[in-house]
């Protein structure tokens, strides 16, 4: 039990150091030396847990993909925009990202990573509707528009100061799903 607690404490120190350095400098400028200094651990301790900074980042990405997949597996999508149940997948997603917002922003803004593609797949799987066919809009374009819109929405929310609470952003999110592009552009003026 004590070993698990110590391992968890080390993981938290590493994660806090990772977030701080990446926010201040960038992932490219992150070094193991800076990380272990900030986390106040020794080099050997870091290497017990991870191979290098890429393995560390991959660990965070995998952990977040698993967390979001679990949410989308265990919670239903909103039945309708009028009849939302306060325990659906999107509300749970907002709560999850809110709890881990610093790490979420780092991972959701790393556009070159496979993580973004994995999250897009999860969103598409939840939003899938095979009953609607469209001969003008190719499926790949519709998928990209939908997933990129949701990802942009999430990032924009998480970088605001102050960050809105999950319940409030969930309400806004559901409301935006009812608006046409024309209605959204009217709101912008």
Short mmCIF file of N, CA and C in Angstrom, two decimals:
data_model
loop_
_atom_site.label_atom_id
_atom_site.label_comp_id
_atom_site.label_asym_id
_atom_site.label_seq_id
_atom_site.Cartn_x
_atom_site.Cartn_y
_atom_site.Cartn_z
N UNK A 1 0.83 -1.19 0.00
CA UNK A 1 0.00 0.00 0.00
C UNK A 1 0.88 1.25 0.00
N UNK A 2 1.90 1.27 0.84
CA UNK A 2 2.79 2.42 0.94
C UNK A 2 3.55 2.64 -0.37
N UNK A 3 3.94 1.58 -1.05
CA UNK A 3 4.63 1.70 -2.33
C UNK A 3 3.72 2.32 -3.38
N UNK A 4 2.43 1.93 -3.37
CA UNK A 4 1.48 2.52 -4.32
C UNK A 4 1.31 4.01 -4.07
N UNK A 5 1.25 4.39 -2.82
CA UNK A 5 1.10 5.81 -2.46
C UNK A 5 2.33 6.60 -2.91
N UNK A 6 3.50 6.02 -2.70
CA UNK A 6 4.73 6.70 -3.11
C UNK A 6 4.80 6.83 -4.64
N UNK A 7 4.39 5.79 -5.34
CA UNK A 7 4.38 5.82 -6.80
C UNK A 7 3.41 6.90 -7.31
N UNK A 8 2.24 6.98 -6.68
CA UNK A 8 1.26 7.99 -7.05
C UNK A 8 1.80 9.40 -6.81
N UNK A 9 2.46 9.60 -5.68
CA UNK A 9 3.04 10.92 -5.38
C UNK A 9 4.10 11.29 -6.42
N UNK A 10 4.91 10.32 -6.81
CA UNK A 10 5.93 10.57 -7.84
C UNK A 10 5.28 10.91 -9.17
N UNK A 11 4.23 10.18 -9.53
CA UNK A 11 3.50 10.45 -10.78
C UNK A 11 2.94 11.87 -10.78
N UNK A 12 2.37 12.28 -9.65
CA UNK A 12 1.82 13.63 -9.55
C UNK A 12 2.90 14.70 -9.67
N UNK A 13 4.05 14.47 -9.06
CA UNK A 13 5.17 15.42 -9.17
C UNK A 13 5.62 15.54 -10.62
N UNK A 14 5.74 14.41 -11.29
CA UNK A 14 6.17 14.42 -12.70
C UNK A 14 5.14 15.14 -13.56
N UNK A 15 3.85 14.85 -13.33
CA UNK A 15 2.81 15.49 -14.14
C UNK A 15 2.79 17.00 -13.93
N UNK A 16 2.89 17.45 -12.69
CA UNK A 16 2.90 18.89 -12.41
C UNK A 16 4.10 19.55 -13.07
N UNK A 17 5.25 18.91 -13.00
CA UNK A 17 6.45 19.46 -13.64
C UNK A 17 6.30 19.50 -15.15
N UNK A 18 5.75 18.44 -15.73
CA UNK A 18 5.51 18.36 -17.17
C UNK A 18 4.62 19.52 -17.61
N UNK A 19 3.51 19.72 -16.93
CA UNK A 19 2.56 20.78 -17.28
C UNK A 19 3.22 22.15 -17.17
N UNK A 20 3.93 22.37 -16.08
CA UNK A 20 4.56 23.68 -15.87
C UNK A 20 5.58 23.98 -16.97
N UNK A 21 6.45 23.05 -17.25
CA UNK A 21 7.50 23.29 -18.24
C UNK A 21 6.94 23.43 -19.65
N UNK A 22 6.01 22.58 -20.02
CA UNK A 22 5.42 22.66 -21.36
C UNK A 22 4.65 23.97 -21.52
N UNK A 23 3.96 24.41 -20.48
CA UNK A 23 3.25 25.69 -20.56
C UNK A 23 4.21 26.87 -20.65
N UNK A 24 5.32 26.80 -19.95
CA UNK A 24 6.28 27.90 -19.96
C UNK A 24 7.16 27.91 -21.21
N UNK A 25 7.57 26.73 -21.67
CA UNK A 25 8.54 26.67 -22.77
C UNK A 25 7.96 26.04 -24.02
N UNK A 26 7.55 24.82 -23.95
CA UNK A 26 6.92 24.01 -25.01
C UNK A 26 7.42 22.59 -24.81
N UNK A 27 6.74 21.66 -25.44
CA UNK A 27 7.15 20.26 -25.32
C UNK A 27 8.52 20.06 -25.96
N UNK A 28 8.77 20.72 -27.08
CA UNK A 28 10.06 20.57 -27.76
C UNK A 28 11.23 20.99 -26.88
N UNK A 29 11.01 21.96 -26.01
CA UNK A 29 12.08 22.45 -25.15
C UNK A 29 12.14 21.74 -23.79
N UNK A 30 11.21 20.83 -23.57
CA UNK A 30 11.21 20.05 -22.34
C UNK A 30 12.41 19.11 -22.34
N UNK A 31 13.18 19.13 -21.27
CA UNK A 31 14.29 18.19 -21.10
C UNK A 31 14.04 17.36 -19.84
N UNK A 32 14.63 16.20 -19.82
CA UNK A 32 14.50 15.35 -18.63
C UNK A 32 15.17 16.04 -17.45
N UNK A 33 16.29 16.70 -17.69
CA UNK A 33 16.98 17.43 -16.61
C UNK A 33 16.07 18.47 -15.98
N UNK A 34 15.41 19.27 -16.81
CA UNK A 34 14.50 20.30 -16.29
C UNK A 34 13.32 19.66 -15.56
N UNK A 35 12.82 18.57 -16.11
CA UNK A 35 11.68 17.89 -15.52
C UNK A 35 12.01 17.34 -14.14
N UNK A 36 13.12 16.65 -14.02
CA UNK A 36 13.46 16.05 -12.71
C UNK A 36 13.80 17.13 -11.69
N UNK A 37 14.39 18.23 -12.16
CA UNK A 37 14.69 19.34 -11.25
C UNK A 37 13.39 19.94 -10.73
N UNK A 38 12.44 20.20 -11.63
CA UNK A 38 11.16 20.78 -11.24
C UNK A 38 10.35 19.83 -10.35
N UNK A 39 10.40 18.54 -10.67
CA UNK A 39 9.64 17.54 -9.90
C UNK A 39 10.33 17.16 -8.59
N UNK A 40 11.58 17.56 -8.47
CA UNK A 40 12.38 17.23 -7.28
C UNK A 40 12.49 15.72 -7.07
N UNK A 41 12.83 15.04 -8.17
CA UNK A 41 13.08 13.60 -8.12
C UNK A 41 14.43 13.36 -8.79
N UNK A 42 14.97 12.17 -8.63
CA UNK A 42 16.24 11.91 -9.30
C UNK A 42 15.99 11.27 -10.66
N UNK A 43 17.01 11.30 -11.47
CA UNK A 43 16.92 10.81 -12.85
C UNK A 43 16.48 9.34 -12.89
N UNK A 44 17.03 8.54 -12.01
CA UNK A 44 16.69 7.12 -11.98
C UNK A 44 15.21 6.89 -11.71
N UNK A 45 14.65 7.72 -10.83
CA UNK A 45 13.22 7.61 -10.53
C UNK A 45 12.39 7.87 -11.79
N UNK A 46 12.77 8.89 -12.55
CA UNK A 46 12.04 9.18 -13.80
C UNK A 46 12.11 7.96 -14.72
N UNK A 47 13.30 7.40 -14.90
CA UNK A 47 13.48 6.30 -15.84
C UNK A 47 12.87 4.98 -15.37
N UNK A 48 12.54 4.87 -14.10
CA UNK A 48 11.77 3.72 -13.63
C UNK A 48 10.36 3.78 -14.22
N UNK A 49 9.86 4.99 -14.39
CA UNK A 49 8.49 5.19 -14.86
C UNK A 49 8.37 5.34 -16.37
N UNK A 50 9.35 6.01 -17.00
CA UNK A 50 9.24 6.34 -18.43
C UNK A 50 10.57 6.18 -19.14
N UNK A 51 10.49 5.93 -20.45
CA UNK A 51 11.70 5.80 -21.26
C UNK A 51 12.32 7.15 -21.58
N UNK A 52 11.45 8.13 -21.91
CA UNK A 52 11.90 9.47 -22.28
C UNK A 52 10.69 10.39 -22.26
N UNK A 53 10.86 11.63 -22.70
CA UNK A 53 9.75 12.58 -22.65
C UNK A 53 8.62 12.18 -23.60
N UNK A 54 8.95 11.50 -24.68
CA UNK A 54 7.91 11.06 -25.63
C UNK A 54 7.07 9.94 -25.02
N UNK A 55 7.69 9.07 -24.27
CA UNK A 55 6.97 8.01 -23.57
C UNK A 55 6.05 8.63 -22.51
N UNK A 56 6.55 9.65 -21.83
CA UNK A 56 5.75 10.34 -20.82
C UNK A 56 4.50 10.96 -21.45
N UNK A 57 4.70 11.70 -22.54
CA UNK A 57 3.57 12.33 -23.23
C UNK A 57 2.61 11.27 -23.75
N UNK A 58 3.13 10.21 -24.31
CA UNK A 58 2.30 9.12 -24.82
C UNK A 58 1.48 8.50 -23.69
N UNK A 59 2.08 8.38 -22.52
CA UNK A 59 1.35 7.86 -21.35
C UNK A 59 0.15 8.75 -21.03
N UNK A 60 0.35 10.07 -21.03
CA UNK A 60 -0.75 11.00 -20.74
C UNK A 60 -1.83 10.92 -21.82
N UNK A 61 -1.41 10.82 -23.06
CA UNK A 61 -2.37 10.71 -24.16
C UNK A 61 -3.20 9.43 -24.03
N UNK A 62 -2.52 8.32 -23.79
CA UNK A 62 -3.21 7.03 -23.66
C UNK A 62 -4.18 7.04 -22.49
N UNK A 63 -3.75 7.63 -21.39
CA UNK A 63 -4.58 7.72 -20.19
C UNK A 63 -5.84 8.54 -20.48
N UNK A 64 -5.68 9.64 -21.19
CA UNK A 64 -6.82 10.49 -21.49
C UNK A 64 -7.76 9.81 -22.50
N UNK A 65 -7.21 9.16 -23.50
CA UNK A 65 -8.04 8.43 -24.47
C UNK A 65 -8.85 7.35 -23.74
N UNK A 66 -8.21 6.62 -22.84
CA UNK A 66 -8.93 5.59 -22.07
C UNK A 66 -10.04 6.20 -21.21
N UNK A 67 -9.73 7.33 -20.59
CA UNK A 67 -10.73 8.00 -19.76
C UNK A 67 -11.94 8.45 -20.57
N UNK A 68 -11.68 9.07 -21.72
CA UNK A 68 -12.77 9.56 -22.57
C UNK A 68 -13.54 8.38 -23.17
N UNK A 69 -12.82 7.35 -23.57
CA UNK A 69 -13.49 6.15 -24.10
C UNK A 69 -14.40 5.54 -23.04
N UNK A 70 -13.93 5.50 -21.82
CA UNK A 70 -14.74 4.96 -20.72
C UNK A 70 -16.01 5.79 -20.54
N UNK A 71 -15.88 7.10 -20.60
CA UNK A 71 -17.04 7.98 -20.48
C UNK A 71 -18.03 7.70 -21.60
N UNK A 72 -17.52 7.64 -22.84
CA UNK A 72 -18.40 7.45 -23.99
C UNK A 72 -19.00 6.05 -24.03
N UNK A 73 -18.36 5.11 -23.36
CA UNK A 73 -18.89 3.74 -23.28
C UNK A 73 -19.95 3.62 -22.20
N UNK A 74 -19.74 4.31 -21.09
CA UNK A 74 -20.61 4.14 -19.93
C UNK A 74 -21.76 5.14 -19.82
N UNK A 75 -21.72 6.20 -20.61
CA UNK A 75 -22.77 7.21 -20.56
C UNK A 75 -23.36 7.40 -21.95
N UNK A 76 -24.66 7.60 -22.00
CA UNK A 76 -25.35 7.78 -23.28
C UNK A 76 -25.14 9.19 -23.82
N UNK A 77 -25.28 9.32 -25.14
CA UNK A 77 -25.28 10.67 -25.70
C UNK A 77 -26.63 11.30 -25.38
N UNK A 78 -26.72 12.65 -25.46
CA UNK A 78 -28.02 13.28 -25.17
C UNK A 78 -29.09 12.72 -26.11
N UNK A 79 -30.22 12.33 -25.55
CA UNK A 79 -31.31 11.78 -26.36
C UNK A 79 -31.82 12.81 -27.34
N UNK A 80 -32.01 13.99 -26.87
CA UNK A 80 -32.43 15.08 -27.74
C UNK A 80 -31.95 16.37 -27.10
N UNK A 81 -31.94 17.40 -27.87
CA UNK A 81 -31.48 18.68 -27.34
C UNK A 81 -32.49 19.28 -26.35
N UNK A 82 -33.74 18.89 -26.46
CA UNK A 82 -34.76 19.41 -25.55
C UNK A 82 -34.82 18.59 -24.27
N UNK A 83 -34.51 17.33 -24.38
CA UNK A 83 -34.65 16.39 -23.27
C UNK A 83 -33.31 15.91 -22.77
N UNK A 84 -32.41 16.80 -22.41
CA UNK A 84 -31.12 16.31 -21.96
C UNK A 84 -31.21 15.75 -20.55
N UNK A 85 -30.47 14.70 -20.40
CA UNK A 85 -30.40 14.06 -19.09
C UNK A 85 -29.07 14.52 -18.53
N UNK A 86 -29.03 14.89 -17.29
CA UNK A 86 -27.83 15.49 -16.72
C UNK A 86 -26.74 14.48 -16.41
N UNK A 87 -26.82 13.33 -17.00
CA UNK A 87 -25.79 12.34 -16.75
C UNK A 87 -25.35 11.71 -18.07
N UNK A 88 -25.27 12.50 -19.12
CA UNK A 88 -24.88 11.94 -20.41
C UNK A 88 -23.39 12.09 -20.67
N UNK A 89 -22.96 11.55 -21.78
CA UNK A 89 -21.52 11.48 -22.10
C UNK A 89 -20.87 12.84 -22.20
N UNK A 90 -21.55 13.80 -22.82
CA UNK A 90 -20.90 15.11 -22.98
C UNK A 90 -20.74 15.84 -21.66
N UNK A 91 -21.72 15.76 -20.78
CA UNK A 91 -21.55 16.38 -19.47
C UNK A 91 -20.38 15.72 -18.74
N UNK A 92 -20.32 14.41 -18.79
CA UNK A 92 -19.21 13.70 -18.14
C UNK A 92 -17.86 14.07 -18.77
N UNK A 93 -17.84 14.23 -20.09
CA UNK A 93 -16.61 14.67 -20.77
C UNK A 93 -16.18 16.03 -20.26
N UNK A 94 -17.11 16.97 -20.15
CA UNK A 94 -16.77 18.31 -19.65
C UNK A 94 -16.23 18.24 -18.22
N UNK A 95 -16.82 17.41 -17.39
CA UNK A 95 -16.34 17.25 -16.01
C UNK A 95 -14.92 16.68 -16.00
N UNK A 96 -14.69 15.68 -16.81
CA UNK A 96 -13.38 15.03 -16.88
C UNK A 96 -12.30 16.01 -17.34
N UNK A 97 -12.57 16.74 -18.42
CA UNK A 97 -11.59 17.71 -18.93
C UNK A 97 -11.37 18.86 -17.96
N UNK A 98 -12.42 19.26 -17.28
CA UNK A 98 -12.30 20.34 -16.29
C UNK A 98 -11.36 19.96 -15.16
N UNK A 99 -11.49 18.72 -14.69
CA UNK A 99 -10.62 18.24 -13.60
C UNK A 99 -9.15 18.20 -14.02
N UNK A 100 -8.92 17.98 -15.31
CA UNK A 100 -7.55 17.86 -15.82
C UNK A 100 -7.26 18.94 -16.86
N UNK A 101 -7.76 20.15 -16.64
CA UNK A 101 -7.72 21.15 -17.71
C UNK A 101 -6.33 21.53 -18.18
N UNK A 102 -5.37 21.65 -17.32
CA UNK A 102 -4.03 22.04 -17.77
C UNK A 102 -3.44 20.99 -18.72
N UNK A 103 -3.53 19.74 -18.33
CA UNK A 103 -3.03 18.67 -19.18
C UNK A 103 -3.89 18.54 -20.44
N UNK A 104 -5.19 18.70 -20.29
CA UNK A 104 -6.10 18.61 -21.44
C UNK A 104 -5.74 19.63 -22.51
N UNK A 105 -5.49 20.86 -22.11
CA UNK A 105 -5.15 21.91 -23.09
C UNK A 105 -3.86 21.56 -23.81
N UNK A 106 -2.87 21.10 -23.08
CA UNK A 106 -1.60 20.72 -23.71
C UNK A 106 -1.83 19.65 -24.77
N UNK A 107 -2.57 18.62 -24.42
CA UNK A 107 -2.77 17.51 -25.34
C UNK A 107 -3.71 17.86 -26.48
N UNK A 108 -4.74 18.65 -26.21
CA UNK A 108 -5.71 19.01 -27.24
C UNK A 108 -5.19 20.06 -28.23
N UNK A 109 -4.08 20.69 -27.90
CA UNK A 109 -3.52 21.68 -28.82
C UNK A 109 -2.26 21.17 -29.52
N UNK A 110 -1.93 19.92 -29.32
CA UNK A 110 -0.78 19.31 -30.00
C UNK A 110 -1.28 18.68 -31.30
N UNK A 111 -1.43 19.52 -32.32
CA UNK A 111 -2.11 19.10 -33.54
C UNK A 111 -1.34 18.06 -34.35
N UNK A 112 -0.09 17.87 -34.07
CA UNK A 112 0.68 16.87 -34.80
C UNK A 112 0.59 15.48 -34.20
N UNK A 113 -0.09 15.36 -33.09
CA UNK A 113 -0.10 14.07 -32.40
C UNK A 113 -1.24 13.18 -32.87
N UNK A 114 -1.06 11.91 -32.65
CA UNK A 114 -2.11 10.93 -32.94
C UNK A 114 -3.25 11.05 -31.94
N UNK A 115 -3.00 11.67 -30.81
CA UNK A 115 -4.01 11.85 -29.77
C UNK A 115 -5.26 12.54 -30.33
N UNK A 116 -5.06 13.60 -31.10
CA UNK A 116 -6.19 14.34 -31.67
C UNK A 116 -7.04 13.41 -32.54
N UNK A 117 -6.39 12.60 -33.35
CA UNK A 117 -7.13 11.66 -34.21
C UNK A 117 -7.91 10.64 -33.38
N UNK A 118 -7.33 10.18 -32.29
CA UNK A 118 -8.02 9.22 -31.42
C UNK A 118 -9.26 9.85 -30.78
N UNK A 119 -9.13 11.10 -30.36
CA UNK A 119 -10.26 11.79 -29.75
C UNK A 119 -11.35 12.02 -30.80
N UNK A 120 -10.93 12.39 -32.01
CA UNK A 120 -11.91 12.57 -33.09
C UNK A 120 -12.69 11.28 -33.34
N UNK A 121 -12.00 10.15 -33.34
CA UNK A 121 -12.67 8.86 -33.55
C UNK A 121 -13.71 8.60 -32.45
N UNK A 122 -13.34 8.90 -31.21
CA UNK A 122 -14.27 8.69 -30.10
C UNK A 122 -15.51 9.58 -30.25
N UNK A 123 -15.29 10.84 -30.63
CA UNK A 123 -16.41 11.77 -30.81
C UNK A 123 -17.31 11.28 -31.94
N UNK A 124 -16.70 10.87 -33.04
CA UNK A 124 -17.48 10.39 -34.19
C UNK A 124 -18.29 9.15 -33.84
N UNK A 125 -17.69 8.26 -33.08
CA UNK A 125 -18.40 7.05 -32.67
C UNK A 125 -19.64 7.40 -31.84
N UNK A 126 -19.50 8.39 -30.96
CA UNK A 126 -20.63 8.81 -30.13
C UNK A 126 -21.69 9.51 -30.97
N UNK A 127 -21.26 10.33 -31.93
CA UNK A 127 -22.19 11.14 -32.71
C UNK A 127 -22.73 10.44 -33.95
N UNK A 128 -22.28 9.23 -34.19
CA UNK A 128 -22.63 8.51 -35.41
C UNK A 128 -24.14 8.41 -35.62
N UNK A 129 -24.55 8.69 -36.86
CA UNK A 129 -25.95 8.58 -37.23
C UNK A 129 -26.00 8.06 -38.66
N UNK A 130 -26.15 6.75 -38.81
CA UNK A 130 -26.14 6.12 -40.13
C UNK A 130 -27.44 6.32 -40.91
N UNK A 131 -28.46 6.84 -40.25
CA UNK A 131 -29.75 6.97 -40.93
C UNK A 131 -29.80 8.17 -41.88
N UNK A 132 -28.88 9.10 -41.72
CA UNK A 132 -28.88 10.29 -42.57
C UNK A 132 -27.87 10.11 -43.70
N UNK A 133 -28.33 10.22 -44.92
CA UNK A 133 -27.45 10.12 -46.09
C UNK A 133 -27.47 11.45 -46.82
N UNK A 134 -26.32 11.85 -47.33
CA UNK A 134 -26.21 13.13 -48.03
C UNK A 134 -25.33 12.92 -49.26
N UNK A 135 -25.86 13.23 -50.41
CA UNK A 135 -25.10 13.02 -51.64
C UNK A 135 -24.17 14.19 -51.97
N UNK A 136 -24.33 15.33 -51.30
CA UNK A 136 -23.49 16.50 -51.60
C UNK A 136 -22.28 16.59 -50.68
N UNK A 137 -22.49 16.36 -49.40
CA UNK A 137 -21.42 16.51 -48.41
C UNK A 137 -20.76 15.15 -48.15
N UNK A 138 -19.51 14.98 -48.58
CA UNK A 138 -18.82 13.70 -48.32
C UNK A 138 -18.68 13.45 -46.82
N UNK A 139 -18.78 12.21 -46.45
CA UNK A 139 -18.71 11.81 -45.04
C UNK A 139 -17.44 12.31 -44.37
N UNK A 140 -16.32 12.26 -45.06
CA UNK A 140 -15.05 12.68 -44.45
C UNK A 140 -15.06 14.17 -44.10
N UNK A 141 -15.70 14.99 -44.95
CA UNK A 141 -15.79 16.42 -44.67
C UNK A 141 -16.74 16.68 -43.50
N UNK A 142 -17.85 15.98 -43.47
CA UNK A 142 -18.80 16.13 -42.37
C UNK A 142 -18.15 15.72 -41.05
N UNK A 143 -17.42 14.62 -41.07
CA UNK A 143 -16.73 14.14 -39.87
C UNK A 143 -15.72 15.16 -39.37
N UNK A 144 -14.94 15.70 -40.28
CA UNK A 144 -13.92 16.68 -39.89
C UNK A 144 -14.57 17.95 -39.34
N UNK A 145 -15.63 18.40 -39.99
CA UNK A 145 -16.31 19.61 -39.51
C UNK A 145 -16.87 19.40 -38.11
N UNK A 146 -17.50 18.27 -37.88
CA UNK A 146 -18.09 17.99 -36.58
C UNK A 146 -17.02 17.87 -35.49
N UNK A 147 -16.03 17.03 -35.74
CA UNK A 147 -15.03 16.78 -34.69
C UNK A 147 -14.16 18.01 -34.44
N UNK A 148 -13.77 18.71 -35.48
CA UNK A 148 -12.92 19.88 -35.28
C UNK A 148 -13.70 20.98 -34.56
N UNK A 149 -14.98 21.10 -34.87
CA UNK A 149 -15.83 22.07 -34.19
C UNK A 149 -15.88 21.78 -32.69
N UNK A 150 -16.08 20.52 -32.34
CA UNK A 150 -16.15 20.15 -30.92
C UNK A 150 -14.80 20.34 -30.24
N UNK A 151 -13.72 19.94 -30.90
CA UNK A 151 -12.39 20.12 -30.31
C UNK A 151 -12.07 21.59 -30.11
N UNK A 152 -12.38 22.42 -31.09
CA UNK A 152 -12.13 23.86 -30.95
C UNK A 152 -12.95 24.44 -29.80
N UNK A 153 -14.19 24.00 -29.68
CA UNK A 153 -15.06 24.43 -28.60
C UNK A 153 -14.44 24.07 -27.24
N UNK A 154 -13.96 22.84 -27.13
CA UNK A 154 -13.36 22.38 -25.87
C UNK A 154 -12.12 23.19 -25.50
N UNK A 155 -11.25 23.39 -26.47
CA UNK A 155 -10.01 24.14 -26.20
C UNK A 155 -10.35 25.58 -25.83
N UNK A 156 -11.24 26.19 -26.59
CA UNK A 156 -11.61 27.57 -26.29
C UNK A 156 -12.15 27.69 -24.87
N UNK A 157 -13.01 26.77 -24.49
CA UNK A 157 -13.55 26.76 -23.13
C UNK A 157 -12.44 26.64 -22.09
N UNK A 158 -11.54 25.68 -22.29
CA UNK A 158 -10.52 25.38 -21.27
C UNK A 158 -9.46 26.47 -21.12
N UNK A 159 -9.29 27.32 -22.14
CA UNK A 159 -8.25 28.36 -22.03
C UNK A 159 -8.81 29.69 -21.52
N UNK A 160 -10.12 29.75 -21.28
CA UNK A 160 -10.73 30.97 -20.77
C UNK A 160 -10.34 31.20 -19.31
N UNK A 161 -10.35 32.48 -18.93
CA UNK A 161 -10.12 32.83 -17.53
C UNK A 161 -11.28 33.69 -17.09
N UNK A 162 -12.05 33.29 -16.16
CA UNK A 162 -12.06 31.98 -15.52
C UNK A 162 -12.70 30.93 -16.43
N UNK A 163 -12.41 29.69 -16.15
CA UNK A 163 -12.99 28.59 -16.90
C UNK A 163 -14.39 28.34 -16.36
N UNK A 164 -15.37 28.31 -17.27
CA UNK A 164 -16.74 28.03 -16.84
C UNK A 164 -16.84 26.62 -16.26
N UNK A 165 -17.72 26.46 -15.31
CA UNK A 165 -17.95 25.15 -14.70
C UNK A 165 -18.55 24.19 -15.74
N UNK A 166 -18.31 22.89 -15.57
CA UNK A 166 -18.79 21.90 -16.55
C UNK A 166 -20.29 21.98 -16.86
N UNK A 167 -21.12 22.16 -15.85
CA UNK A 167 -22.57 22.22 -16.08
C UNK A 167 -22.93 23.40 -16.99
N UNK A 168 -22.30 24.55 -16.78
CA UNK A 168 -22.60 25.74 -17.58
C UNK A 168 -22.14 25.56 -19.03
N UNK A 169 -20.94 25.03 -19.22
CA UNK A 169 -20.44 24.86 -20.59
C UNK A 169 -21.24 23.77 -21.31
N UNK A 170 -21.71 22.81 -20.57
CA UNK A 170 -22.57 21.76 -21.14
C UNK A 170 -23.87 22.38 -21.67
N UNK A 171 -24.46 23.26 -20.88
CA UNK A 171 -25.68 23.94 -21.32
C UNK A 171 -25.42 24.77 -22.58
N UNK A 172 -24.31 25.48 -22.61
CA UNK A 172 -23.94 26.28 -23.79
C UNK A 172 -23.72 25.36 -24.99
N UNK A 173 -23.00 24.28 -24.77
CA UNK A 173 -22.73 23.32 -25.84
C UNK A 173 -24.04 22.79 -26.44
N UNK A 174 -24.95 22.36 -25.60
CA UNK A 174 -26.23 21.85 -26.10
C UNK A 174 -27.00 22.92 -26.85
N UNK A 175 -26.96 24.14 -26.35
CA UNK A 175 -27.65 25.24 -27.01
C UNK A 175 -27.06 25.48 -28.40
N UNK A 176 -25.74 25.44 -28.52
CA UNK A 176 -25.11 25.70 -29.83
C UNK A 176 -25.46 24.62 -30.84
N UNK A 177 -25.76 23.43 -30.38
CA UNK A 177 -26.11 22.34 -31.30
C UNK A 177 -27.44 22.61 -32.00
N UNK A 178 -28.27 23.50 -31.44
CA UNK A 178 -29.56 23.82 -32.02
C UNK A 178 -29.48 24.97 -33.03
N UNK A 179 -28.37 25.69 -33.03
CA UNK A 179 -28.26 26.89 -33.86
C UNK A 179 -27.74 26.58 -35.26
N UNK A 180 -28.25 27.29 -36.21
CA UNK A 180 -27.74 27.20 -37.58
C UNK A 180 -26.50 28.10 -37.68
N UNK A 181 -25.69 27.94 -38.72
CA UNK A 181 -24.55 28.86 -38.90
C UNK A 181 -24.98 30.33 -38.96
N UNK A 182 -26.13 30.59 -39.55
CA UNK A 182 -26.62 31.97 -39.62
C UNK A 182 -26.93 32.51 -38.23
N UNK A 183 -27.54 31.68 -37.40
CA UNK A 183 -27.85 32.12 -36.04
C UNK A 183 -26.58 32.34 -35.24
N UNK A 184 -25.60 31.48 -35.43
CA UNK A 184 -24.32 31.67 -34.74
C UNK A 184 -23.64 32.96 -35.20
N UNK A 185 -23.66 33.24 -36.50
CA UNK A 185 -23.01 34.46 -36.98
C UNK A 185 -23.72 35.71 -36.48
N UNK A 186 -25.05 35.63 -36.30
CA UNK A 186 -25.80 36.74 -35.74
C UNK A 186 -25.34 37.02 -34.31
N UNK A 187 -25.08 35.95 -33.56
CA UNK A 187 -24.60 36.09 -32.19
C UNK A 187 -23.22 36.74 -32.12
N UNK A 188 -22.46 36.63 -33.20
CA UNK A 188 -21.09 37.18 -33.25
C UNK A 188 -21.07 38.69 -33.48
N UNK A 189 -22.17 39.21 -34.02
CA UNK A 189 -22.14 40.65 -34.35
C UNK A 189 -22.64 41.53 -33.23
#
